[in-house]
């Protein structure tokens, strides 16, 4: 099997265990939670996306990882992580919290889709070994991120955060 084939299999199969886990354990809990608390939980996970900057560290990734891919992926993740942190910091100010929740989910989902597109355009599957120590990010971490973006946006469409009269979160 070619490295490109294995990488593509990994990308697809990375979603299956997360969907099974998410469907069995996470989604029922998120749906039963207060809307703001559910969004806080998702924002907490995404606040770690600053880690995407690792795509620009020589030695962690191979020297032949396309810089176009690495830069876009790194800054997209970094931006999403900062927006998620701002959401967490603004939880007591509902209009800001809602703005940052919408922003980090839209920016984050777009980042993942753009990274998939760029990866295909740049032939990343054939260069998958250049991901080196960061190989696990698109295989294990990204599927969970995308699933939680979809869940967060679904929850927002189902029941938008109320800006007035909404109970303050528990501390």
Short mmCIF file of C-alpha atoms in Angstrom, two decimals:
data_model
loop_
_atom_site.label_atom_id
_atom_site.label_comp_id
_atom_site.label_asym_id
_atom_site.label_seq_id
_atom_site.Cartn_x
_atom_site.Cartn_y
_atom_site.Cartn_z
CA UNK A 1 0.00 0.00 0.00
CA UNK A 2 1.20 3.48 -0.78
CA UNK A 3 1.67 6.10 1.94
CA UNK A 4 -1.00 8.22 0.22
CA UNK A 5 -3.53 5.37 0.41
CA UNK A 6 -2.75 4.67 4.06
CA UNK A 7 -2.99 8.37 4.94
CA UNK A 8 -6.38 8.67 3.20
CA UNK A 9 -7.62 5.54 4.99
CA UNK A 10 -6.45 7.03 8.28
CA UNK A 11 -8.22 10.32 7.53
CA UNK A 12 -11.52 8.59 6.86
CA UNK A 13 -11.27 6.02 9.64
CA UNK A 14 -10.32 8.72 12.13
CA UNK A 15 -13.93 9.84 12.11
CA UNK A 16 -15.51 6.47 12.87
CA UNK A 17 -14.34 5.88 16.47
CA UNK A 18 -14.97 9.54 17.34
CA UNK A 19 -18.49 9.40 15.90
CA UNK A 20 -19.18 6.20 17.85
CA UNK A 21 -17.79 7.68 21.08
CA UNK A 22 -19.46 11.03 20.50
CA UNK A 23 -22.82 9.43 19.73
CA UNK A 24 -22.74 7.12 22.72
CA UNK A 25 -21.26 9.36 25.40
CA UNK A 26 -20.71 13.00 24.47
CA UNK A 27 -23.76 13.96 22.39
CA UNK A 28 -26.37 12.73 24.90
CA UNK A 29 -24.60 14.70 27.63
CA UNK A 30 -24.25 17.87 25.54
CA UNK A 31 -27.94 17.77 24.56
CA UNK A 32 -28.99 17.45 28.19
CA UNK A 33 -26.80 20.33 29.35
CA UNK A 34 -27.64 23.98 29.59
CA UNK A 35 -26.85 25.54 26.20
CA UNK A 36 -24.14 27.83 27.56
CA UNK A 37 -22.49 24.99 29.49
CA UNK A 38 -22.48 22.78 26.41
CA UNK A 39 -20.87 25.55 24.39
CA UNK A 40 -18.31 26.12 27.17
CA UNK A 41 -17.37 22.44 27.09
CA UNK A 42 -16.85 22.56 23.32
CA UNK A 43 -14.93 25.85 23.56
CA UNK A 44 -12.64 24.29 26.17
CA UNK A 45 -11.66 21.52 23.76
CA UNK A 46 -11.03 24.03 20.96
CA UNK A 47 -9.01 26.36 23.19
CA UNK A 48 -6.13 23.90 22.75
CA UNK A 49 -5.96 24.58 19.00
CA UNK A 50 -3.00 26.88 19.52
CA UNK A 51 -1.21 23.54 19.24
CA UNK A 52 -1.61 23.77 15.44
CA UNK A 53 1.37 26.12 15.36
CA UNK A 54 3.44 22.92 15.59
CA UNK A 55 3.08 22.64 11.78
CA UNK A 56 5.64 25.45 11.49
CA UNK A 57 8.30 23.97 13.80
CA UNK A 58 11.20 22.40 11.90
CA UNK A 59 12.07 19.02 13.33
CA UNK A 60 8.52 18.35 14.44
CA UNK A 61 7.41 18.28 10.81
CA UNK A 62 9.56 17.28 7.88
CA UNK A 63 11.39 19.84 5.76
CA UNK A 64 9.33 18.97 2.69
CA UNK A 65 5.93 19.60 4.24
CA UNK A 66 4.43 22.18 1.87
CA UNK A 67 4.81 25.55 3.58
CA UNK A 68 1.52 26.71 2.02
CA UNK A 69 -0.27 23.95 3.89
CA UNK A 70 1.69 24.35 7.13
CA UNK A 71 1.18 28.11 7.39
CA UNK A 72 -2.54 28.09 6.61
CA UNK A 73 -3.18 25.13 8.94
CA UNK A 74 -1.11 26.63 11.76
CA UNK A 75 -2.67 30.08 11.69
CA UNK A 76 -6.20 28.75 11.19
CA UNK A 77 -5.83 26.58 14.28
CA UNK A 78 -4.19 29.37 16.25
CA UNK A 79 -6.98 31.81 15.38
CA UNK A 80 -9.65 29.28 16.29
CA UNK A 81 -7.95 28.54 19.61
CA UNK A 82 -7.76 32.23 20.49
CA UNK A 83 -11.43 32.75 19.61
CA UNK A 84 -12.37 29.75 21.78
CA UNK A 85 -10.35 31.20 24.67
CA UNK A 86 -12.10 34.55 24.21
CA UNK A 87 -15.43 32.73 24.35
CA UNK A 88 -14.42 31.12 27.64
CA UNK A 89 -13.23 34.44 29.05
CA UNK A 90 -16.45 36.22 28.05
CA UNK A 91 -18.93 33.64 29.33
CA UNK A 92 -20.47 36.12 31.79
CA UNK A 93 -21.12 38.67 29.05
CA UNK A 94 -23.68 36.85 26.92
CA UNK A 95 -23.50 38.95 23.75
CA UNK A 96 -19.70 38.57 23.61
CA UNK A 97 -19.86 34.91 24.55
CA UNK A 98 -22.34 34.22 21.76
CA UNK A 99 -20.27 36.20 19.27
CA UNK A 100 -17.09 34.29 20.13
CA UNK A 101 -18.87 30.91 20.15
CA UNK A 102 -20.23 31.55 16.66
CA UNK A 103 -16.87 32.94 15.52
CA UNK A 104 -14.66 30.11 16.73
CA UNK A 105 -17.00 27.50 15.31
CA UNK A 106 -17.32 29.13 11.89
CA UNK A 107 -13.61 29.95 11.66
CA UNK A 108 -12.61 26.53 12.99
CA UNK A 109 -14.88 24.53 10.67
CA UNK A 110 -13.78 26.65 7.70
CA UNK A 111 -10.14 26.11 8.70
CA UNK A 112 -10.54 22.34 8.67
CA UNK A 113 -12.32 22.36 5.31
CA UNK A 114 -9.71 24.71 3.82
CA UNK A 115 -6.93 22.48 5.17
CA UNK A 116 -8.53 19.42 3.57
CA UNK A 117 -8.81 21.30 0.28
CA UNK A 118 -5.23 22.62 0.43
CA UNK A 119 -3.96 19.20 1.44
CA UNK A 120 -5.54 17.62 -1.62
CA UNK A 121 -4.38 20.41 -3.94
CA UNK A 122 -0.80 20.18 -2.65
CA UNK A 123 -0.66 16.37 -2.76
CA UNK A 124 -0.34 16.03 1.01
CA UNK A 125 -1.43 12.37 1.10
CA UNK A 126 1.68 11.41 -0.90
CA UNK A 127 3.78 13.53 1.47
CA UNK A 128 2.11 12.30 4.66
CA UNK A 129 5.46 11.25 6.12
CA UNK A 130 6.44 14.94 6.12
CA UNK A 131 3.88 15.49 8.86
CA UNK A 132 6.33 13.51 11.01
CA UNK A 133 5.48 14.04 14.71
CA UNK A 134 2.35 15.95 13.75
CA UNK A 135 0.89 13.01 11.75
CA UNK A 136 -1.61 12.19 14.48
CA UNK A 137 -3.19 15.67 14.37
CA UNK A 138 -5.21 15.21 11.15
CA UNK A 139 -5.84 11.54 11.94
CA UNK A 140 -6.99 11.67 15.57
CA UNK A 141 -7.50 15.28 16.67
CA UNK A 142 -9.11 16.90 13.59
CA UNK A 143 -12.06 14.48 13.36
CA UNK A 144 -13.06 15.27 16.95
CA UNK A 145 -12.70 19.00 16.27
CA UNK A 146 -14.91 18.85 13.18
CA UNK A 147 -17.53 16.73 14.92
CA UNK A 148 -17.71 19.19 17.80
CA UNK A 149 -17.95 22.16 15.42
CA UNK A 150 -20.94 20.54 13.75
CA UNK A 151 -22.48 19.76 17.15
CA UNK A 152 -21.94 23.31 18.43
CA UNK A 153 -23.45 24.87 15.32
CA UNK A 154 -26.39 22.46 15.48
CA UNK A 155 -27.00 23.36 19.12
CA UNK A 156 -26.88 27.07 18.24
CA UNK A 157 -29.36 26.63 15.39
CA UNK A 158 -31.64 24.49 17.55
CA UNK A 159 -31.67 26.89 20.46
CA UNK A 160 -29.65 30.11 20.20
CA UNK A 161 -28.08 31.41 23.37
CA UNK A 162 -30.43 33.88 25.02
CA UNK A 163 -28.85 37.26 25.54
CA UNK A 164 -31.27 38.60 28.14
CA UNK A 165 -32.55 36.75 31.17
CA UNK A 166 -30.24 33.81 30.68
CA UNK A 167 -29.08 32.28 33.96
CA UNK A 168 -25.45 32.92 34.78
CA UNK A 169 -23.18 29.88 34.48
CA UNK A 170 -22.14 27.96 37.54
CA UNK A 171 -18.62 28.60 38.70
#
